[in-house]
């Protein structure tokens, strides 16, 4: 779980980073869910003094808010897993799986590469380059990795995107 740079004539980069779940992101998410749950509770209490028809609508709205919270929590669970990304010197990206294996992956368009936040949409590929399963979102926040690892990961991601754009440009010539 270190940061390794390998330079050559073609400016290749090798990076290996272990990404911990962000406590900041999880805390903000739990705060948002708690706010929605309290909003549903408030609807029930305030509308409890209203007409019967309004109570039914308030109860239905509160239940739908609580159901949305449950679904959001279940959908966000993969964000709380420890991830390991590895860029090889030739530019290949590997995502280490929780089962112990590793899958070749590519960064999809729509990934966010900001100075203080990386939201990487990764697509795992098979040996022949075929798409395997759904895309995976890896959230890299400042409290997920060290500052040096964040910088190295940003450089590697931008380098891979630049290589991808150059490959598309060469095909179009």
Coordinates of C-alpha atoms in Angstrom, one line a residue:
X1 CA 0.0 0.0 0.0
X2 CA 2.5 2.5 -1.2
X3 CA 3.1 5.0 -3.9
X4 CA 5.5 4.0 -6.6
X5 CA 6.6 6.1 -9.6
X6 CA 8.4 4.6 -12.5
X7 CA 9.5 7.0 -15.2
X8 CA 10.6 6.2 -18.7
X9 CA 10.8 7.9 -22.2
X10 CA 7.0 7.5 -22.6
X11 CA 6.3 9.0 -19.1
X12 CA 4.8 5.8 -17.6
X13 CA 3.5 5.9 -14.1
X14 CA 3.0 3.1 -11.6
X15 CA 0.8 3.7 -8.5
X16 CA -0.6 1.4 -5.9
X17 CA -3.0 2.9 -3.4
X18 CA -5.2 1.4 -0.7
X19 CA -8.3 3.6 -0.3
X20 CA -10.1 3.6 3.1
X21 CA -13.7 4.6 3.3
X22 CA -14.1 8.3 4.1
X23 CA -15.4 9.1 7.6
X24 CA -16.3 12.6 6.4
X25 CA -18.4 11.2 3.5
X26 CA -20.1 8.6 5.7
X27 CA -20.9 11.2 8.4
X28 CA -22.4 13.6 5.9
X29 CA -24.5 10.8 4.4
X30 CA -25.8 9.6 7.8
X31 CA -26.6 13.3 8.7
X32 CA -28.6 13.6 5.5
X33 CA -30.5 10.3 6.2
X34 CA -31.2 11.4 9.8
X35 CA -32.6 14.7 8.5
X36 CA -34.9 12.9 6.2
X37 CA -36.1 10.5 8.9
X38 CA -36.7 13.5 11.2
X39 CA -38.6 15.3 8.5
X40 CA -40.9 12.2 8.2
X41 CA -41.4 12.2 11.9
X42 CA -42.2 15.9 11.9
X43 CA -44.8 15.4 9.2
X44 CA -46.5 12.7 11.3
X45 CA -46.5 14.8 14.5
X46 CA -47.6 18.1 12.9
X47 CA -50.2 16.5 10.6
X48 CA -51.5 14.4 13.5
X49 CA -53.6 17.4 14.5
X50 CA -55.0 18.0 11.1
X51 CA -58.0 16.5 9.3
X52 CA -58.1 12.8 8.7
X53 CA -57.4 13.0 4.9
X54 CA -54.3 15.1 5.6
X55 CA -53.1 12.6 8.1
X56 CA -53.3 9.8 5.5
X57 CA -51.2 11.8 3.0
X58 CA -48.7 12.8 5.7
X59 CA -48.4 9.2 6.8
X60 CA -47.9 8.0 3.2
X61 CA -45.3 10.7 2.6
X62 CA -43.4 9.9 5.9
X63 CA -43.4 6.2 4.9
X64 CA -42.1 7.0 1.5
X65 CA -39.3 9.1 3.0
X66 CA -38.3 6.3 5.3
X67 CA -38.3 3.8 2.5
X68 CA -36.1 6.1 0.5
X69 CA -33.7 6.3 3.4
X70 CA -33.5 2.5 3.6
X71 CA -32.9 2.1 -0.2
X72 CA -30.3 4.9 -0.1
X73 CA -28.4 3.2 2.8
X74 CA -28.4 -0.2 1.0
X75 CA -27.3 1.4 -2.3
X76 CA -24.4 3.3 -0.6
X77 CA -23.0 0.3 1.2
X78 CA -20.4 -0.5 -1.5
X79 CA -18.9 3.0 -0.9
X80 CA -17.9 1.9 2.6
X81 CA -15.6 -0.9 1.4
X82 CA -11.8 -0.6 1.4
X83 CA -10.5 -0.5 -2.2
X84 CA -7.1 -1.1 -3.7
X85 CA -6.2 0.5 -7.0
X86 CA -3.1 -0.3 -8.9
X87 CA -1.8 1.5 -12.0
X88 CA 0.9 -0.5 -13.8
X89 CA 3.8 1.3 -15.7
X90 CA 2.2 0.5 -19.0
X91 CA -1.0 2.4 -18.0
X92 CA -3.2 -0.6 -17.1
X93 CA -5.5 -0.1 -14.1
X94 CA -6.4 -3.0 -11.8
X95 CA -9.1 -3.0 -9.1
X96 CA -8.3 -5.5 -6.3
X97 CA -11.5 -7.2 -5.3
X98 CA -12.6 -8.1 -1.7
X99 CA -12.4 -11.8 -2.7
X100 CA -8.7 -11.5 -3.2
X101 CA -8.5 -11.4 -7.0
X102 CA -7.9 -8.4 -9.2
X103 CA -9.8 -7.2 -12.2
X104 CA -8.5 -5.1 -15.1
X105 CA -10.5 -1.8 -15.1
X106 CA -10.9 1.4 -17.1
X107 CA -11.9 4.8 -15.9
X108 CA -15.3 5.7 -17.5
X109 CA -16.3 9.1 -18.7
X110 CA -18.2 11.1 -16.1
X111 CA -15.5 10.4 -13.4
X112 CA -14.8 13.5 -11.3
X113 CA -11.1 14.4 -10.9
X114 CA -10.9 17.4 -8.6
X115 CA -8.0 18.5 -6.5
X116 CA -9.6 17.4 -3.2
X117 CA -12.0 14.7 -4.4
X118 CA -11.9 11.8 -6.9
X119 CA -15.1 10.0 -7.8
X120 CA -13.9 7.3 -10.1
X121 CA -16.4 5.4 -12.2
X122 CA -14.6 2.2 -13.1
X123 CA -15.6 -0.6 -15.4
X124 CA -14.1 -4.0 -14.8
X125 CA -12.9 -5.9 -17.9
X126 CA -12.3 -9.5 -18.7
X127 CA -9.2 -11.1 -20.2
X128 CA -10.5 -10.4 -23.7
X129 CA -11.6 -6.8 -22.9
X130 CA -15.2 -7.7 -22.5
X131 CA -17.3 -5.7 -20.0
X132 CA -17.8 -7.6 -16.7
X133 CA -20.8 -6.5 -14.6
X134 CA -21.9 -3.0 -13.6
X135 CA -19.6 -0.1 -13.1
X136 CA -18.0 0.5 -9.7
X137 CA -17.8 3.9 -8.0
X138 CA -14.7 4.5 -5.9
X139 CA -14.9 7.7 -3.8
X140 CA -11.4 9.0 -2.9
X141 CA -11.7 11.9 -0.3
X142 CA -8.9 13.6 1.5
X143 CA -9.3 11.5 4.6
X144 CA -9.3 8.2 2.5
X145 CA -5.6 8.4 1.5
X146 CA -2.5 10.3 2.4
X147 CA -1.7 13.6 0.6
X148 CA 1.1 12.0 -1.4
X149 CA -1.1 9.1 -2.4
X150 CA -3.9 11.5 -3.4
X151 CA -1.5 13.4 -5.6
X152 CA -0.1 10.3 -7.2
X153 CA -3.5 8.9 -7.9
X154 CA -4.7 12.2 -9.5
X155 CA -1.6 12.2 -11.7
X156 CA -2.1 8.6 -12.8
X157 CA -5.9 9.1 -13.5
X158 CA -5.2 12.2 -15.5
X159 CA -2.4 10.5 -17.4
X160 CA -4.6 7.6 -18.3
X161 CA -7.4 9.9 -19.5
X162 CA -4.8 11.8 -21.6
X163 CA -3.6 8.5 -23.1
X164 CA -7.2 7.5 -23.8
X165 CA -7.9 10.8 -25.6
X166 CA -4.7 10.5 -27.6
X167 CA -5.7 6.9 -28.7
X168 CA -9.1 8.2 -29.9
X169 CA -7.5 11.1 -31.8
X170 CA -5.1 8.6 -33.5
X171 CA -8.0 6.4 -34.6
X172 CA -9.8 9.4 -36.1
X173 CA -6.7 10.5 -38.2

